[in-house]
CSV table of C-alpha atoms in Angstrom, one decimal:
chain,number,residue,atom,x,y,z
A,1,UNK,CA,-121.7,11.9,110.5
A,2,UNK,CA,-121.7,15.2,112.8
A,3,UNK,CA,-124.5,16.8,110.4
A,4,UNK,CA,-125.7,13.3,109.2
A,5,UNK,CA,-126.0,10.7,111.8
A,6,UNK,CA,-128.8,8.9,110.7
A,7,UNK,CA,-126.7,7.6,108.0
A,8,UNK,CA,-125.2,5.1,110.5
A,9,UNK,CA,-128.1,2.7,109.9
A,10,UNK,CA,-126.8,1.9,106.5
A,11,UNK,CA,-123.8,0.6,107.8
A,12,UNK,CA,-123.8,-3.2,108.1
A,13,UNK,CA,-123.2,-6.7,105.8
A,14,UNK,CA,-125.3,-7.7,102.6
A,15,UNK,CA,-125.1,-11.1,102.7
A,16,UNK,CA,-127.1,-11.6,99.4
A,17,UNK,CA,-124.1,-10.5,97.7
A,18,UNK,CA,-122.4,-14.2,97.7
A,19,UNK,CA,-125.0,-15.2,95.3
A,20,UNK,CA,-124.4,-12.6,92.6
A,21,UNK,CA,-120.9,-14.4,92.9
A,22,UNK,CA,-122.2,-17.6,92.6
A,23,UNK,CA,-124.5,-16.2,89.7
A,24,UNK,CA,-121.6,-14.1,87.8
A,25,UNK,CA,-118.7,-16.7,88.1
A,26,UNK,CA,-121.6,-19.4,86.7
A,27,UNK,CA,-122.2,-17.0,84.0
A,28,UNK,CA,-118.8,-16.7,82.8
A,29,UNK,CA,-117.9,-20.2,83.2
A,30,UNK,CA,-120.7,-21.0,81.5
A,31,UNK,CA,-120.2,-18.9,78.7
A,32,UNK,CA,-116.8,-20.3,78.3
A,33,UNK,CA,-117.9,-23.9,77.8
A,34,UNK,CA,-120.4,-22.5,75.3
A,35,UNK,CA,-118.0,-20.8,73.2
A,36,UNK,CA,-115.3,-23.4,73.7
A,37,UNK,CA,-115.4,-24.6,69.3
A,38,UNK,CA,-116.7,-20.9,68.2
A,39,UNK,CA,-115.1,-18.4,65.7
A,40,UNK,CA,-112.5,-16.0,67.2
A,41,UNK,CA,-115.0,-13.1,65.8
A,42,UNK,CA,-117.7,-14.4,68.0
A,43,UNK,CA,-115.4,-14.6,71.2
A,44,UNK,CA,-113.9,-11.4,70.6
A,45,UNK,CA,-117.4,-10.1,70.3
A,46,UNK,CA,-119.0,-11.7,73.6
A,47,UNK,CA,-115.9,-11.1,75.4
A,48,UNK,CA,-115.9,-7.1,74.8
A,49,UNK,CA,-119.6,-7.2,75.8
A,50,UNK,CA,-121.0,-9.8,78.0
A,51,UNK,CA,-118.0,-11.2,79.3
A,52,UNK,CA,-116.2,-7.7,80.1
A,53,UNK,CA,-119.5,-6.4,82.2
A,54,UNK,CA,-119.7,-9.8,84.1
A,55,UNK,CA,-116.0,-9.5,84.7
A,56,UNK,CA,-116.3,-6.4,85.5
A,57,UNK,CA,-119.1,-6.7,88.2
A,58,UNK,CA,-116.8,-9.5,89.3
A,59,UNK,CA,-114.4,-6.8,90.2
A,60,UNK,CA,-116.6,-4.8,92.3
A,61,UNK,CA,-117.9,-7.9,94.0
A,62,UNK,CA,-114.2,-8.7,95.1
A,63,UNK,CA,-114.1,-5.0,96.3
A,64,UNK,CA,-117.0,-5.5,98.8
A,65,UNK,CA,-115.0,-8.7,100.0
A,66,UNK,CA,-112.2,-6.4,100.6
A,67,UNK,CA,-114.2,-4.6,102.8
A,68,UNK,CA,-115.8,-7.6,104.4
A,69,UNK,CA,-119.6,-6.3,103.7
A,70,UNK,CA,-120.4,-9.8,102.9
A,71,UNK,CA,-120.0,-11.9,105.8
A,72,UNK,CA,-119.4,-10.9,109.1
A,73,UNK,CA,-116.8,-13.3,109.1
A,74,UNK,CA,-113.4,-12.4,107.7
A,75,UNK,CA,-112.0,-15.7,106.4
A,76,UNK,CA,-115.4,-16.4,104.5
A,77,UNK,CA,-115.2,-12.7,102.8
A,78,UNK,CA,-111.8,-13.9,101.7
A,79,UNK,CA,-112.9,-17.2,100.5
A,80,UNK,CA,-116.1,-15.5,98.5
A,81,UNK,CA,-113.4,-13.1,97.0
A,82,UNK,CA,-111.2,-16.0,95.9
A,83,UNK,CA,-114.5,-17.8,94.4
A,84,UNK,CA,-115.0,-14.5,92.5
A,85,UNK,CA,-111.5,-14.3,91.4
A,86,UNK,CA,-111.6,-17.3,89.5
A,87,UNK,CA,-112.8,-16.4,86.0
A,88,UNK,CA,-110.3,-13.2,85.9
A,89,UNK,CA,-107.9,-16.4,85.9
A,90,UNK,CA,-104.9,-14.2,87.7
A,91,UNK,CA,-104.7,-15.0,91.6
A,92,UNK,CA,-105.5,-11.2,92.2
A,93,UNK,CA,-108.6,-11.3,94.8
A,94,UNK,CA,-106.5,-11.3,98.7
A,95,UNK,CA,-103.8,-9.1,97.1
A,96,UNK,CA,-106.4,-6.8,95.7
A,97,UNK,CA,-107.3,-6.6,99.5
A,98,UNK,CA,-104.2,-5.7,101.1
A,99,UNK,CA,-103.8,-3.2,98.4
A,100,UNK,CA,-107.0,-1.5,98.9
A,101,UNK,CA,-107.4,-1.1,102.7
A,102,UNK,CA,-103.9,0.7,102.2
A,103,UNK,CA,-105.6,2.9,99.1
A,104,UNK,CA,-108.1,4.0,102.1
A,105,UNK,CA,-106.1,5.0,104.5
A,106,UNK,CA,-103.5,6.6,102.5
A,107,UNK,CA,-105.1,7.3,99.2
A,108,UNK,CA,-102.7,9.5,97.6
A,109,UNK,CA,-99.7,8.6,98.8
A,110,UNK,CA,-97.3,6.9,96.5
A,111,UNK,CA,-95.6,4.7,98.2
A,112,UNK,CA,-98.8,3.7,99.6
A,113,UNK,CA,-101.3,3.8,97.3
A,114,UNK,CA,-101.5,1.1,94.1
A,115,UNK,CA,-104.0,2.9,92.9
A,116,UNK,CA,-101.8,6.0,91.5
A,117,UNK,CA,-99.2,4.6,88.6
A,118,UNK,CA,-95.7,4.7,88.6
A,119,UNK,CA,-93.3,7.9,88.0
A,120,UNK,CA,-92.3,5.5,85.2
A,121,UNK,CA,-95.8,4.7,83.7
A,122,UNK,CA,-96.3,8.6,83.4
A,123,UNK,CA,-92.8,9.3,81.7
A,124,UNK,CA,-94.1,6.4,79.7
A,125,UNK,CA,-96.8,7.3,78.3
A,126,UNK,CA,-96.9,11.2,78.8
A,127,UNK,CA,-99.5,13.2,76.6
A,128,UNK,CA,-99.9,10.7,74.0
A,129,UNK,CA,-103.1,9.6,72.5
A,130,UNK,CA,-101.8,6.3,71.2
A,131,UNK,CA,-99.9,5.7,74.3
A,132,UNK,CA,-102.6,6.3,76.6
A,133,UNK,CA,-104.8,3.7,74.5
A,134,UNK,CA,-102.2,1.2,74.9
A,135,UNK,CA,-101.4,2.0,78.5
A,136,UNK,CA,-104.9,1.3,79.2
A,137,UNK,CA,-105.2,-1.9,77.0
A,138,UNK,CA,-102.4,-3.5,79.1
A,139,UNK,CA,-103.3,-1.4,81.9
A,140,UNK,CA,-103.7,-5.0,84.2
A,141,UNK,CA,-100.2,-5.4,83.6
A,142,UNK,CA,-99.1,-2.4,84.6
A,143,UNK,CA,-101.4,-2.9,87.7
A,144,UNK,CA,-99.2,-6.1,88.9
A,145,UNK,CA,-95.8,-3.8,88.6
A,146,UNK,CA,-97.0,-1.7,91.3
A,147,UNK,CA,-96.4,-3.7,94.5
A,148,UNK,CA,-93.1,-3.7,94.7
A,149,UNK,CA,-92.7,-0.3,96.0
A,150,UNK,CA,-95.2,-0.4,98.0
A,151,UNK,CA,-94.3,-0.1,101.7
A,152,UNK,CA,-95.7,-1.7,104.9
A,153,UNK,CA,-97.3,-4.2,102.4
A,154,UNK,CA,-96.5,-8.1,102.7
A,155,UNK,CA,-96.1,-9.8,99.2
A,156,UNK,CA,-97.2,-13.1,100.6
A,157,UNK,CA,-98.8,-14.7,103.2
A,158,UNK,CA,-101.4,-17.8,103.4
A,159,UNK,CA,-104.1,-16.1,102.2
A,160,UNK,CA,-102.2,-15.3,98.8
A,161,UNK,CA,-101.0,-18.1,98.3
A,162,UNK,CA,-104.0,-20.2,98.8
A,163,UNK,CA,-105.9,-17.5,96.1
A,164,UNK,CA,-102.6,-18.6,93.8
A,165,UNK,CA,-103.2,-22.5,94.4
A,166,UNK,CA,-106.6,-22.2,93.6
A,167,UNK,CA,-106.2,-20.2,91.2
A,168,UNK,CA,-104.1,-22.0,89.3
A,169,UNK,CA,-106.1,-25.3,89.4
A,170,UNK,CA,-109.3,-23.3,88.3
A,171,UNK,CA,-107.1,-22.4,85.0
A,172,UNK,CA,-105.5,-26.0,83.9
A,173,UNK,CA,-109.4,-27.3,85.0
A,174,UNK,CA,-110.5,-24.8,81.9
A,175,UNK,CA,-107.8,-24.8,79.8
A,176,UNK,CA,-107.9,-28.9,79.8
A,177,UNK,CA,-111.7,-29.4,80.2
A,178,UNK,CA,-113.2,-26.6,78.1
A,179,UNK,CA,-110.1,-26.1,75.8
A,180,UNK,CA,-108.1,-22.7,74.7
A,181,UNK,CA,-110.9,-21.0,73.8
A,182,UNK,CA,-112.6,-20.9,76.6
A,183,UNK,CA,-109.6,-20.0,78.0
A,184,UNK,CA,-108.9,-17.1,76.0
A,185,UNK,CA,-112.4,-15.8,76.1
A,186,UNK,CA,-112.3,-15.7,79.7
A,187,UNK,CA,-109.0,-13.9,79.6
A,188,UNK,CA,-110.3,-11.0,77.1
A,189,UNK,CA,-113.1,-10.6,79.3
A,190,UNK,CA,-111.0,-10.2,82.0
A,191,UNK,CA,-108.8,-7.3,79.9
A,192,UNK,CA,-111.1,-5.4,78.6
A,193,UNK,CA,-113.1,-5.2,82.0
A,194,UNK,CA,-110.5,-2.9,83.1
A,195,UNK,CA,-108.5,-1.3,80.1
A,196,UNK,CA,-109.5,-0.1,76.9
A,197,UNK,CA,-113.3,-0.4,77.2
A,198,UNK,CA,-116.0,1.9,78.5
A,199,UNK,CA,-116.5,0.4,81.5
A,200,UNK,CA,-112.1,1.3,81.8
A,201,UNK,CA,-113.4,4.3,82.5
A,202,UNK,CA,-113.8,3.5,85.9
A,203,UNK,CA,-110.7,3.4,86.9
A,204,UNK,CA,-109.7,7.1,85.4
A,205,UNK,CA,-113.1,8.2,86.8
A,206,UNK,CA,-111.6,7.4,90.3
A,207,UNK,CA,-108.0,8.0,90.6
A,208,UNK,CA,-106.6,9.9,88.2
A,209,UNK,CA,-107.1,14.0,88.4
A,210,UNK,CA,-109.9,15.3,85.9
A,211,UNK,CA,-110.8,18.4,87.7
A,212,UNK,CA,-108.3,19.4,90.1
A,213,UNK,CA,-108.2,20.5,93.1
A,214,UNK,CA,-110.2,17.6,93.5
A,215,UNK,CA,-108.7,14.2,93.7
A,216,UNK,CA,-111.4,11.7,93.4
A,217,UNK,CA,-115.2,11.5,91.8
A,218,UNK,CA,-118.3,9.5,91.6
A,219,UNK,CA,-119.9,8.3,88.8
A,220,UNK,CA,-123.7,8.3,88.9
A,221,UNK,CA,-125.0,6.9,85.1
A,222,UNK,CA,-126.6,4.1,84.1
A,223,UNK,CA,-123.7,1.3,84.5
A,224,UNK,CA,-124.0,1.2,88.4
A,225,UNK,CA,-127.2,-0.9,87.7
A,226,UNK,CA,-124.7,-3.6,86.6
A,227,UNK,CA,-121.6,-2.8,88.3
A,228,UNK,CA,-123.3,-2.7,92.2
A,229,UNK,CA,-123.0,0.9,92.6
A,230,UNK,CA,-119.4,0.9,92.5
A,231,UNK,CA,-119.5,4.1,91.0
A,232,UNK,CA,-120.7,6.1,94.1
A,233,UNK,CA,-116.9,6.0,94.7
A,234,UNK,CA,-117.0,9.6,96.8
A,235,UNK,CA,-119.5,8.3,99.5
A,236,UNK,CA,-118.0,4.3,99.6
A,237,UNK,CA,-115.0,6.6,100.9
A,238,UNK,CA,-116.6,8.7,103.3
A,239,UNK,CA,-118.9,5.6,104.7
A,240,UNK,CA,-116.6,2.8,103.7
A,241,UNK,CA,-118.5,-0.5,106.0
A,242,UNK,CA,-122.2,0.8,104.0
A,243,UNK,CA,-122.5,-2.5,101.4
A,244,UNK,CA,-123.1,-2.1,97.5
A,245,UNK,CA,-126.8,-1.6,97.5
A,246,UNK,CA,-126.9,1.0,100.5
A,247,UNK,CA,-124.3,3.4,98.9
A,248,UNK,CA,-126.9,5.8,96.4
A,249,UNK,CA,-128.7,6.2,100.8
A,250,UNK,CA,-125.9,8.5,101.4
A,251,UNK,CA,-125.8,10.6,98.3
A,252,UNK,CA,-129.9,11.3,98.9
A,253,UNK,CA,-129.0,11.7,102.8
A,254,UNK,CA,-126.4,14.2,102.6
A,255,UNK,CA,-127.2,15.2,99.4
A,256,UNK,CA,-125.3,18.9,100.5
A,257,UNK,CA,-122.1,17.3,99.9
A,258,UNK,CA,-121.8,15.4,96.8
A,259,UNK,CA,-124.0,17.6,94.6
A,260,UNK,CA,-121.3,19.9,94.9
A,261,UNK,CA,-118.8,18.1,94.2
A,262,UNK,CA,-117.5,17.1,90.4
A,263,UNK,CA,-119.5,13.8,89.1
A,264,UNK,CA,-119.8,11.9,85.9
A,265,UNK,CA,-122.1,10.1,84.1
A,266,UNK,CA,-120.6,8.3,81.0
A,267,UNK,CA,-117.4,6.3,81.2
A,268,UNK,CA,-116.9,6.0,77.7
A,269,UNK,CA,-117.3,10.3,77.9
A,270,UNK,CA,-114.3,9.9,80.7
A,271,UNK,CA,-111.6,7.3,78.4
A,272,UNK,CA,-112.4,9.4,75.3
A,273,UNK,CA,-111.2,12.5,77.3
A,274,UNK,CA,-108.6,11.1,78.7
A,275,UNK,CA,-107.2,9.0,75.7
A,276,UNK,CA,-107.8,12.7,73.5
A,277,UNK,CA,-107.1,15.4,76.1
């Protein structure tokens, strides 16, 4: 901001963003009902395509609630979060944001950061190819394992356990309504949004080391269009209160110090190298 401080007037709330909730959570719910008495082939197919993208933007659209870039209101960013928590069926959304203001501040630091995996997960998995592919196929469940050694972090508080309550009654409503396949579909979606899937390579893309010294990258192809930009992952850390659509203002802004820095522009280019490498 020293060398760029015209950059300030991208800071603010995008309020728009509530409706590609409503519009993603419709589409998946949707989707559901309408495969609810399919084949398993054609679920399994919509799931790894559709459904994982819609979950997926899902995802990032939680992340801006973190960040409150909604609403200038806190408690309604937290509600839109838990609205767009609901097809990923596991109360995540308020924990997700406890998790990731912490990942900010401290990013790098393991007993701070839930971001970095456990000493365990590495001995775990270590160099192998097949074990990397698993690790990231379950890699949600290996998310949820983190918390615990997490310091200065509450495990509950209202917040959390409203996003459980509600959570919950969204899930029997589906399950009972739309049936198990519904249910299921919903739940694959919700997997292979962030594990073994291209768009899983997000997540290496932004916290695991590829290019040391350097710790973090952006990502700068064609998936931003439907995932809101998430990939511009450098600058959303460097300007963190700039909202989804504003982020690609910074790279062209301060273009001096991100075009330097290491980038990528496939995800599936960044799994395959780190499932193979």
């Amino acid at each position: 901001l020293r060398n760029h401080g015209e950059l300030r007037r991208l800071i603010g709330k995008n309020p728009w963003t509530a409706l590609m909730i409503v519009g993603c959570v419709s589409l998946q719910v949707g989707l559901a009902c309408l495969l609810r008495q399919s084949s398993w082939w054609l679920i399994l197919t919509m799931a790894f395509t559709i459904g994982a993208c819609a979950s997926h933007a899902l995802w990032t659209l939680i992340h801006e609630c973190a960040h409150n870039l909604v609403f200038s209101k806190s408690y309604l960013n937290t509600i839109a979060s838990i609205t767009a928590n609901l097809p990923h069926l596991l109360p995540s959304a308020v924990s997700f944001q406890r998790y990731h203001l912490k990942h900010h501040a401290f990013q790098g630091v393991y007993e701070l950061d839930a971001d970095l995996p456990s000493y365990w997960e590495a001995r775990l998995v270590g160099s192998s190819a097949a074990r990397k592919a698993v690790w990231l196929l379950l890699f949600p469940i290996f998310q949820v394992t983190r918390p615990p050694r997490l310091r200065e972090i509450r495990m509950f508080d209202r917040w959390i356990v409203l996003n459980v309550l509600v959570q919950i009654a969204f899930d029997a409503a589906i399950y009972i309504y739309a049936g198990p396949k519904a249910f299921f579909y919903l739940g694959l979606s919700f997997f292979f949004s962030v594990g073994l899937h291209p768009l899983g390579g997000r997540w290496i893309q932004e916290h695991y080391v590829l290019a040391p010294p350097q710790e973090t990258y952006s990502y700068y192809g064609p998936a931003n269009l439907m995932s809101f930009n998430v990939g511009y992952h450098n600058e959303h850390h460097d300007l963190p209160s700039v909202p989804w659509n504003r982020l690609p203002e910074i790279r062209k802004g301060a273009p001096e110090m991100y075009d330097t820095l290491v980038h990528h522009r496939s995800w599936t280019r960044v799994v395959l190298r780190f499932i193979f490498d």
